[in-house]
Coordinates of C-alpha atoms in Angstrom, one line a residue:
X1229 CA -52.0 -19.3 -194.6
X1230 CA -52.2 -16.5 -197.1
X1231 CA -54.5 -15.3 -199.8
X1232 CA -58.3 -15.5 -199.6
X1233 CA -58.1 -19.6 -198.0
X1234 CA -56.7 -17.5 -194.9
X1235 CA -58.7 -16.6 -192.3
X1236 CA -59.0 -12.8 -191.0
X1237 CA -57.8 -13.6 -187.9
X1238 CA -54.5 -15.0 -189.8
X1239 CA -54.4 -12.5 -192.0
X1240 CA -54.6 -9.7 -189.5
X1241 CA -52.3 -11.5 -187.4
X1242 CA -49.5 -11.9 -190.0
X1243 CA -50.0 -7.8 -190.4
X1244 CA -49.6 -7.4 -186.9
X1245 CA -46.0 -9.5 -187.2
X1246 CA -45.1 -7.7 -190.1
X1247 CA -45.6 -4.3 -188.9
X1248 CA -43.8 -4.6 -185.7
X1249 CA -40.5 -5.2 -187.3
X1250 CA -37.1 -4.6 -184.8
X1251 CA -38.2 -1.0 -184.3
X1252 CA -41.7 -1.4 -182.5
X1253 CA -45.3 -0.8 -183.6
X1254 CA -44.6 3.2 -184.7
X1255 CA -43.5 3.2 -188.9
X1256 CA -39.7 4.6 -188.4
X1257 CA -38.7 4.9 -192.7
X1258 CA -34.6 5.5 -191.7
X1259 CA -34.5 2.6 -189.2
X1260 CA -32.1 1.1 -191.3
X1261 CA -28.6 2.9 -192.4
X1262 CA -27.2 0.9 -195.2
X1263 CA -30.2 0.0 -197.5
X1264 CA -30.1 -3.1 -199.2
X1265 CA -26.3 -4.8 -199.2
X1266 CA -24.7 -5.2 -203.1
X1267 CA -23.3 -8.8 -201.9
X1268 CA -25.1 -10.9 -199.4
X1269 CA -24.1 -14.3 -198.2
X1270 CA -25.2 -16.3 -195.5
X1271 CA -24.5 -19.5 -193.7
X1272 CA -26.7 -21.8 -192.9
X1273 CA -25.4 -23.5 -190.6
X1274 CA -23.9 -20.5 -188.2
X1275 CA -27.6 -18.4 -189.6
X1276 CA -25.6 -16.0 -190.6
X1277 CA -25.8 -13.1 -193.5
X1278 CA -23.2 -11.1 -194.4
X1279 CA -22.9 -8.1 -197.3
X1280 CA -21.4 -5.1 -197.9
X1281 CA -20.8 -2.6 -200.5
X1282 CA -17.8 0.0 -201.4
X1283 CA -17.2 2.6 -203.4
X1284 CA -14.6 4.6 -204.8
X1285 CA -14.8 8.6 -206.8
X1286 CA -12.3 11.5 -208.1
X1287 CA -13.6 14.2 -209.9
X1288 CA -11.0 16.9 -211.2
X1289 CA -12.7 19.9 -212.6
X1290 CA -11.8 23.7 -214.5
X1291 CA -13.4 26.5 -214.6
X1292 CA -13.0 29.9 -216.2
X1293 CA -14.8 32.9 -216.4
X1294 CA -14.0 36.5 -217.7
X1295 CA -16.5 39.4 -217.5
X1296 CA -16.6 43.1 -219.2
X1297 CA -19.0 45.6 -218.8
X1298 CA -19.1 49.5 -219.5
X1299 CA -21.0 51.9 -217.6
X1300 CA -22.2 55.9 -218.5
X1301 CA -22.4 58.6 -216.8
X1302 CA -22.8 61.8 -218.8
X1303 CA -19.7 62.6 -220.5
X1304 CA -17.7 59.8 -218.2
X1305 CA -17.4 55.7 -219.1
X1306 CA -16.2 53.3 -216.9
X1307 CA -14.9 49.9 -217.9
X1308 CA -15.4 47.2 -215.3
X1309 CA -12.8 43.7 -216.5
X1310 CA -13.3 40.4 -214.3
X1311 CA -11.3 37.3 -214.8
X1312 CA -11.0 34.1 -212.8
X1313 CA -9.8 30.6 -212.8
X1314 CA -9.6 27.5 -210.8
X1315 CA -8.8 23.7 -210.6
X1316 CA -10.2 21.5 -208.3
X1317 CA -9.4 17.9 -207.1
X1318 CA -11.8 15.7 -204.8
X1319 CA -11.9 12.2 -204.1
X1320 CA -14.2 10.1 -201.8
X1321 CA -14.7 6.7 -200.4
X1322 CA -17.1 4.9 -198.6
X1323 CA -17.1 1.0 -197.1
X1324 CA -20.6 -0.2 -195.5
X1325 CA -20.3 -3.6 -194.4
X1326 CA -24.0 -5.5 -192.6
X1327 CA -23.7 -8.4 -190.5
X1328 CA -26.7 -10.5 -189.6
X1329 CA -26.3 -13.2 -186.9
X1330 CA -29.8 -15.0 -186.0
X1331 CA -28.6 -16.2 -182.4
X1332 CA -31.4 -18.8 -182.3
X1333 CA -35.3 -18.6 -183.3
X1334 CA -36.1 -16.1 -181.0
X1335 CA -32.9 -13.7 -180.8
X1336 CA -31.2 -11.5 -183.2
X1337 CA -28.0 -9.6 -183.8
X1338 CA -27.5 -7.2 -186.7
X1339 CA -24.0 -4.9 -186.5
X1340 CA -23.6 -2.3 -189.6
X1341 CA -20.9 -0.6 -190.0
X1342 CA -19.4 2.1 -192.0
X1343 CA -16.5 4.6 -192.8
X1344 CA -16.3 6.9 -195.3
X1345 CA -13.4 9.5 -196.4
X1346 CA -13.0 12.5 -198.6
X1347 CA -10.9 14.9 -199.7
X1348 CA -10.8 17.9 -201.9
X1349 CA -8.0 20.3 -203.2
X1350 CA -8.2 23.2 -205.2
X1351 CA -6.1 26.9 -206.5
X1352 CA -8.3 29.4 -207.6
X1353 CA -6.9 32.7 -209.0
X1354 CA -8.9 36.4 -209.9
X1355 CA -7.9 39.4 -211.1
X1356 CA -10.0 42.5 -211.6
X1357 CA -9.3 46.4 -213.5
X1358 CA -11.7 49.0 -213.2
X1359 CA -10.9 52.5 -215.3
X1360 CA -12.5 55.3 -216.4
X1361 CA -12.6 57.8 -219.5
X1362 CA -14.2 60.7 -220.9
X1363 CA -14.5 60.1 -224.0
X1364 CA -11.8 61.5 -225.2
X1365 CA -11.2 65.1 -223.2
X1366 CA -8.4 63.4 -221.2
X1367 CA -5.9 60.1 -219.9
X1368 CA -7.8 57.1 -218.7
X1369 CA -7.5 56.8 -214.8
X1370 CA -7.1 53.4 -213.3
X1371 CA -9.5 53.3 -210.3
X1372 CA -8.9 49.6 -209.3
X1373 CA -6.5 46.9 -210.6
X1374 CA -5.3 43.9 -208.6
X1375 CA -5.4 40.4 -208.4
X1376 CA -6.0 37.3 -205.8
X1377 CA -4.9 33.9 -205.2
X1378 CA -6.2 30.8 -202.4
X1379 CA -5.3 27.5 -202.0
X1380 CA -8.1 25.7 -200.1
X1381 CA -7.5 22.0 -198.9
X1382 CA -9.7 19.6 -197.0
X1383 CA -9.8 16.3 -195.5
X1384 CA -12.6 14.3 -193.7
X1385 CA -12.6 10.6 -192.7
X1386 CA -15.7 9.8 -190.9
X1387 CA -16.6 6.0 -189.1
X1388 CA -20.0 4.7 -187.8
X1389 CA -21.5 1.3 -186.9
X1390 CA -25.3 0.2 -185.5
X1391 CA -25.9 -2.4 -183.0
X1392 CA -29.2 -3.9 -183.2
X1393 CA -30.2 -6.7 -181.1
X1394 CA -34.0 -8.0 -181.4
X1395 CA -35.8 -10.5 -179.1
X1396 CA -39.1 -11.9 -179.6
X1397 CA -41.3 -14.0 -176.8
X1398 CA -42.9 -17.3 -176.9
X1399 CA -45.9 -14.9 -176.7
X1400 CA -46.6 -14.0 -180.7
X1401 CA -46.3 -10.2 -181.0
X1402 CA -44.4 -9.3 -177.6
X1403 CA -40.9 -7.9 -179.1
X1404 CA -37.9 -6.3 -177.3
X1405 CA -35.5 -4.1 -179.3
X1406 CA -32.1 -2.5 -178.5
X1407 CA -30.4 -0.6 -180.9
X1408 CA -27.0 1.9 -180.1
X1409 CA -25.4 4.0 -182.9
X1410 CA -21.6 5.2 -182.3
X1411 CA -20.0 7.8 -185.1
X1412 CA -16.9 9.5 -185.3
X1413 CA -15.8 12.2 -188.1
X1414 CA -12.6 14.0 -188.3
X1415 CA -12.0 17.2 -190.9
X1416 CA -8.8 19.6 -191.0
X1417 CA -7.7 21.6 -193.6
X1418 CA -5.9 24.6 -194.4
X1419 CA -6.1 27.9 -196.4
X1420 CA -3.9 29.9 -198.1
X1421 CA -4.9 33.7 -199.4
X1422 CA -2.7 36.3 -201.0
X1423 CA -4.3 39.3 -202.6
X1424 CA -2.5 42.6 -203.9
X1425 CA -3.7 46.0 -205.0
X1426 CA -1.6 47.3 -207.9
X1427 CA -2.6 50.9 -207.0
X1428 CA -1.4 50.8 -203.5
X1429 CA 1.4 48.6 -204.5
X1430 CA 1.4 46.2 -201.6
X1431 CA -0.2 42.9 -200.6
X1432 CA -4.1 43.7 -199.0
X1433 CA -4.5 40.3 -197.6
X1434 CA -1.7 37.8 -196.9
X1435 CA -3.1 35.1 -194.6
X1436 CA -3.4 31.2 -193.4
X1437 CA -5.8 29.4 -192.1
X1438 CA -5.8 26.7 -190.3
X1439 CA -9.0 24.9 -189.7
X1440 CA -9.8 20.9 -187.4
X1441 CA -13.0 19.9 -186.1
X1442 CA -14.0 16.7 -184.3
X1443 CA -17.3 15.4 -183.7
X1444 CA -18.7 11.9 -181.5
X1445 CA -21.9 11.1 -181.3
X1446 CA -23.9 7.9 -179.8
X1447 CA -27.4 6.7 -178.9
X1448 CA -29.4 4.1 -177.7
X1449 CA -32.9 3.0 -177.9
X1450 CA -34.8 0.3 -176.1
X1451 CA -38.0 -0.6 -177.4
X1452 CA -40.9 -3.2 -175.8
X1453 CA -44.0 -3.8 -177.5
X1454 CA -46.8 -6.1 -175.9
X1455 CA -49.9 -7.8 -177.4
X1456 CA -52.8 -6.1 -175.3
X1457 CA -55.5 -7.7 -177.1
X1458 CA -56.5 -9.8 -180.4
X1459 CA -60.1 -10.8 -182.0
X1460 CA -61.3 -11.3 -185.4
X1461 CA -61.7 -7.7 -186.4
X1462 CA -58.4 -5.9 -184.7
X1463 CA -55.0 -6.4 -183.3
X1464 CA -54.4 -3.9 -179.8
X1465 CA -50.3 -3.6 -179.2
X1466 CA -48.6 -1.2 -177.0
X1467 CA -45.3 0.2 -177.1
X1468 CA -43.0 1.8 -174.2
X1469 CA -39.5 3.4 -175.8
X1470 CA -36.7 4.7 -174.2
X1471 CA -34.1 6.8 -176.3
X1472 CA -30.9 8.8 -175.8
X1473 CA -28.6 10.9 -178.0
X1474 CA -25.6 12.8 -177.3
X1475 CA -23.0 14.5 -179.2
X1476 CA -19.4 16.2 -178.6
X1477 CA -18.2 18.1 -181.4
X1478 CA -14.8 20.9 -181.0
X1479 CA -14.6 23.2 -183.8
X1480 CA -11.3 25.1 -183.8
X1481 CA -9.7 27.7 -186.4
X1482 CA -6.3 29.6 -186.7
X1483 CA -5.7 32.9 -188.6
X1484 CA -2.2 34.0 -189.6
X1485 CA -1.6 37.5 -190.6
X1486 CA 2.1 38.6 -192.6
X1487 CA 3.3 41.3 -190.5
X1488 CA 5.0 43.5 -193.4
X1489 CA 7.5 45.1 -190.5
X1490 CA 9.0 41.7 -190.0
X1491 CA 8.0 39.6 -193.0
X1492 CA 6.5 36.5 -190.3
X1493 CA 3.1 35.5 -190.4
X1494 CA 1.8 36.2 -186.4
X1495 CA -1.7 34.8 -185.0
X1496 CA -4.3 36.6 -185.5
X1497 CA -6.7 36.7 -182.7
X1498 CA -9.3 38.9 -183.6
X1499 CA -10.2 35.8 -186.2
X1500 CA -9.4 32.8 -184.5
X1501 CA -12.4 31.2 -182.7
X1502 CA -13.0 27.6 -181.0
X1503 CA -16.1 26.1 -180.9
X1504 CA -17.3 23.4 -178.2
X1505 CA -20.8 22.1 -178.2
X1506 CA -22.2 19.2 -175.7
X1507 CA -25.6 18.2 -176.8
X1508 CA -27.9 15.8 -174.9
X1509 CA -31.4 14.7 -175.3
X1510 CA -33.6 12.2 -173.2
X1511 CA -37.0 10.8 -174.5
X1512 CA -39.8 8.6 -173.0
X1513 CA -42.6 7.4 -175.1
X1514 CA -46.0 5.3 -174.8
X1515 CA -47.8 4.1 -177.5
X1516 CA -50.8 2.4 -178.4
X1517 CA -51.8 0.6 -181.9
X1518 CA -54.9 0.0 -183.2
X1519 CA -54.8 -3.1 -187.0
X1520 CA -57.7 -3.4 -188.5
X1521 CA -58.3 -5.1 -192.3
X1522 CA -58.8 -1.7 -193.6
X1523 CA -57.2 0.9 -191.1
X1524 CA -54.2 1.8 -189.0
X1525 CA -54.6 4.1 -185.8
X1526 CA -51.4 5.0 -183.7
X1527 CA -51.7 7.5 -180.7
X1528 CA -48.9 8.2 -178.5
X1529 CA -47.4 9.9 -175.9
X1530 CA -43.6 12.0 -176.0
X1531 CA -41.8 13.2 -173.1
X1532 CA -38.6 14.9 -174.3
X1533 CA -35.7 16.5 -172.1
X1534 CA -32.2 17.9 -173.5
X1535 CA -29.6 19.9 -172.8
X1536 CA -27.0 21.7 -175.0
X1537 CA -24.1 23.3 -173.6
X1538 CA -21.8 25.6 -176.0
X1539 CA -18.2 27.5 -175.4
X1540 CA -17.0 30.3 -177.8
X1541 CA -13.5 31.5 -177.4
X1542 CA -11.9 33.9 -179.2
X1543 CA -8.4 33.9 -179.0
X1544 CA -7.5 31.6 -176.2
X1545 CA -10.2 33.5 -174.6
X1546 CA -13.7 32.7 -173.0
X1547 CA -16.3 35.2 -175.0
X1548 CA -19.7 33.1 -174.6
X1549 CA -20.7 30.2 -172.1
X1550 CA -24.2 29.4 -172.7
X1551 CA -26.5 26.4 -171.3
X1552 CA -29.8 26.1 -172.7
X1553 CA -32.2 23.3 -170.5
X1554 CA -35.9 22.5 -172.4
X1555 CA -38.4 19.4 -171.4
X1556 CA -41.5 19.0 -174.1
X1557 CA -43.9 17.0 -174.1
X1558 CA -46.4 16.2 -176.9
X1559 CA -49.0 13.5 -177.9
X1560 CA -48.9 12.2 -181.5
X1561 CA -51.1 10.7 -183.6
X1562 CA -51.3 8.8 -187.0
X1563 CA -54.5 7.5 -189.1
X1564 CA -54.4 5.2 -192.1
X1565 CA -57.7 4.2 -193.6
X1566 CA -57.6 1.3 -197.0
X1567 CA -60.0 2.0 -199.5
X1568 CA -61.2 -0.7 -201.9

């Protein structure tokens, strides 16, 4: 029943349903990752709904600038000329795809997954003169005059998914939610940078990068929500939550210097670094809901460990090992009051 031929006790029970959703009694606004599918279709016979959306982007863009400006100082000028251009190439794709199996009337099953990649290329070039004149009495002297160019390229293909199971009781409003998240991204690229000084006529910076980093992460949350008590004016629910979340993620880079002497490019350790970063966290959480027609009280209880481990090395070498432990705990709460 609905509308003002249903009861208050109906009404606040169909609240109570509605509220608890697959992710317990506490409001979670991101508990879902792909929004609302472009396509859906469903089955009626397995109970089955299926949808998914991709998408597909290249943007190629130019840009120049060029820059003057003259400066004074008594019977001196200086002329300051700035000029730079670049093209740049990007593309990116993404495929989310949303499965929704209802086992039976009581269980279930959503899977959503999704992967992703980009990439981006682009050559810029600069060049820069800086002179100065007296006005006359004498030459012009070049104080600065050179130029720079860089190739930058990057690549990134990233995959995710979400398991979400959901079981509800005979009892109306007792709920049991698991839900584990699993994602994977891969980026590389490379850099190339050549800059020369007209004055000292030789290259200042002749260099290549290389760059790769790798990142996992998973997590997993188990949620239970029980019906403590119902009556006319309010609905009393409880919810106990376990979570995890982890993540592994390498960062590495690798410098190239030209040695002039011998003309080879030789690793440069002074600028070469790799990254390793372990991060855990572990949380427990009780809390208690209080429905009523015209307000909303949640007040909880958080108890939060994690650990994050990071290596630095800087070329080949160990240079920081540092573990940081922490355990918080905090209570929470959250009001909503209806007026009208």
């Amino acid at each position: 029943p609905s509308g003002k031929h249903a009861s208050f006790k109906q009404r606040l029970h169909g609240i109570a349903e509605n509220k608890l959703g697959r992710h317990g009694i506490v409001p979670r606004p991101h508990g879902r990752s792909v929004g609302r599918p472009h396509r859906r279709e469903r089955d009626e016979h397995l109970r089955m709904l299926f949808g998914g959306d991709a998408a597909l982007s290249h943007s190629a863009n130019h840009t120049a600038t060029e820059s003057e400006k003259t400066s004074y100082a008594g019977d001196l000028s200086y002329l300051n000329k700035d000029k730079s251009d670049k093209n740049t190439r990007s593309w990116d794709a993404n495929l989310r795809l949303e499965l929704e199996y209802q086992i039976d009337t009581l269980n279930k099953l959503q899977i959503q997954p999704r992967i992703s990649y980009t990439g981006s290329n682009s050559f810029s070039t600069s060049s820069y003169t800086y002179d100065r004149d007296s006005t006359g009495y004498e030459m012009p002297v070049m104080i600065n005059n050179g130029y720079q160019n860089k190739i930058d390229s990057t690549r990134e293909i990233s995959a995710s998914s979400r398991f979400i199971f959901n079981h509800k009781f005979l009892k109306p409003g007792r709920v049991l939610t698991a839900q584990v998240n699993l994602s994977f991204s891969n980026n590389d690229g490379f850099s190339d940078t050549y800059a020369y000084d007209s004055i000292m006529g030789r290259a200042r910076v002749d260099q290549h990068t290389n760059s790769l980093t790798n990142s996992l992460g998973y997590s997993a949350r188990l949620s239970y929500v029980e019906p403590v008590a119902k009556s006319e004016k309010a609905t009393h629910l409880m919810e106990f939550v376990l979570d995890f979340n982890g993540s592994n993620r390498t960062s590495e880079k690798n410098q190239f210097s030209k040695n002039e002497m011998t003309g080879t490019y030789e690793y440069d350790s002074i600028f070469s670094n790799n990254l390793q970063n372990n991060y855990y966290r572990e949380q427990a959480e009780a809390n208690y809901r209080l429905i009523t027609q015209k307000s909303d009280l949640t007040a909880g209880l958080r108890l939060q460990a994690g650990q994050t481990h990071t290596l630095t090395y800087y070329g080949g070498l160990l240079n920081r090992d540092t573990l940081v432990n922490r355990l918080n705990f905090a209570p929470t709460i959250r009001f909503r009051y209806k007026f009208g």
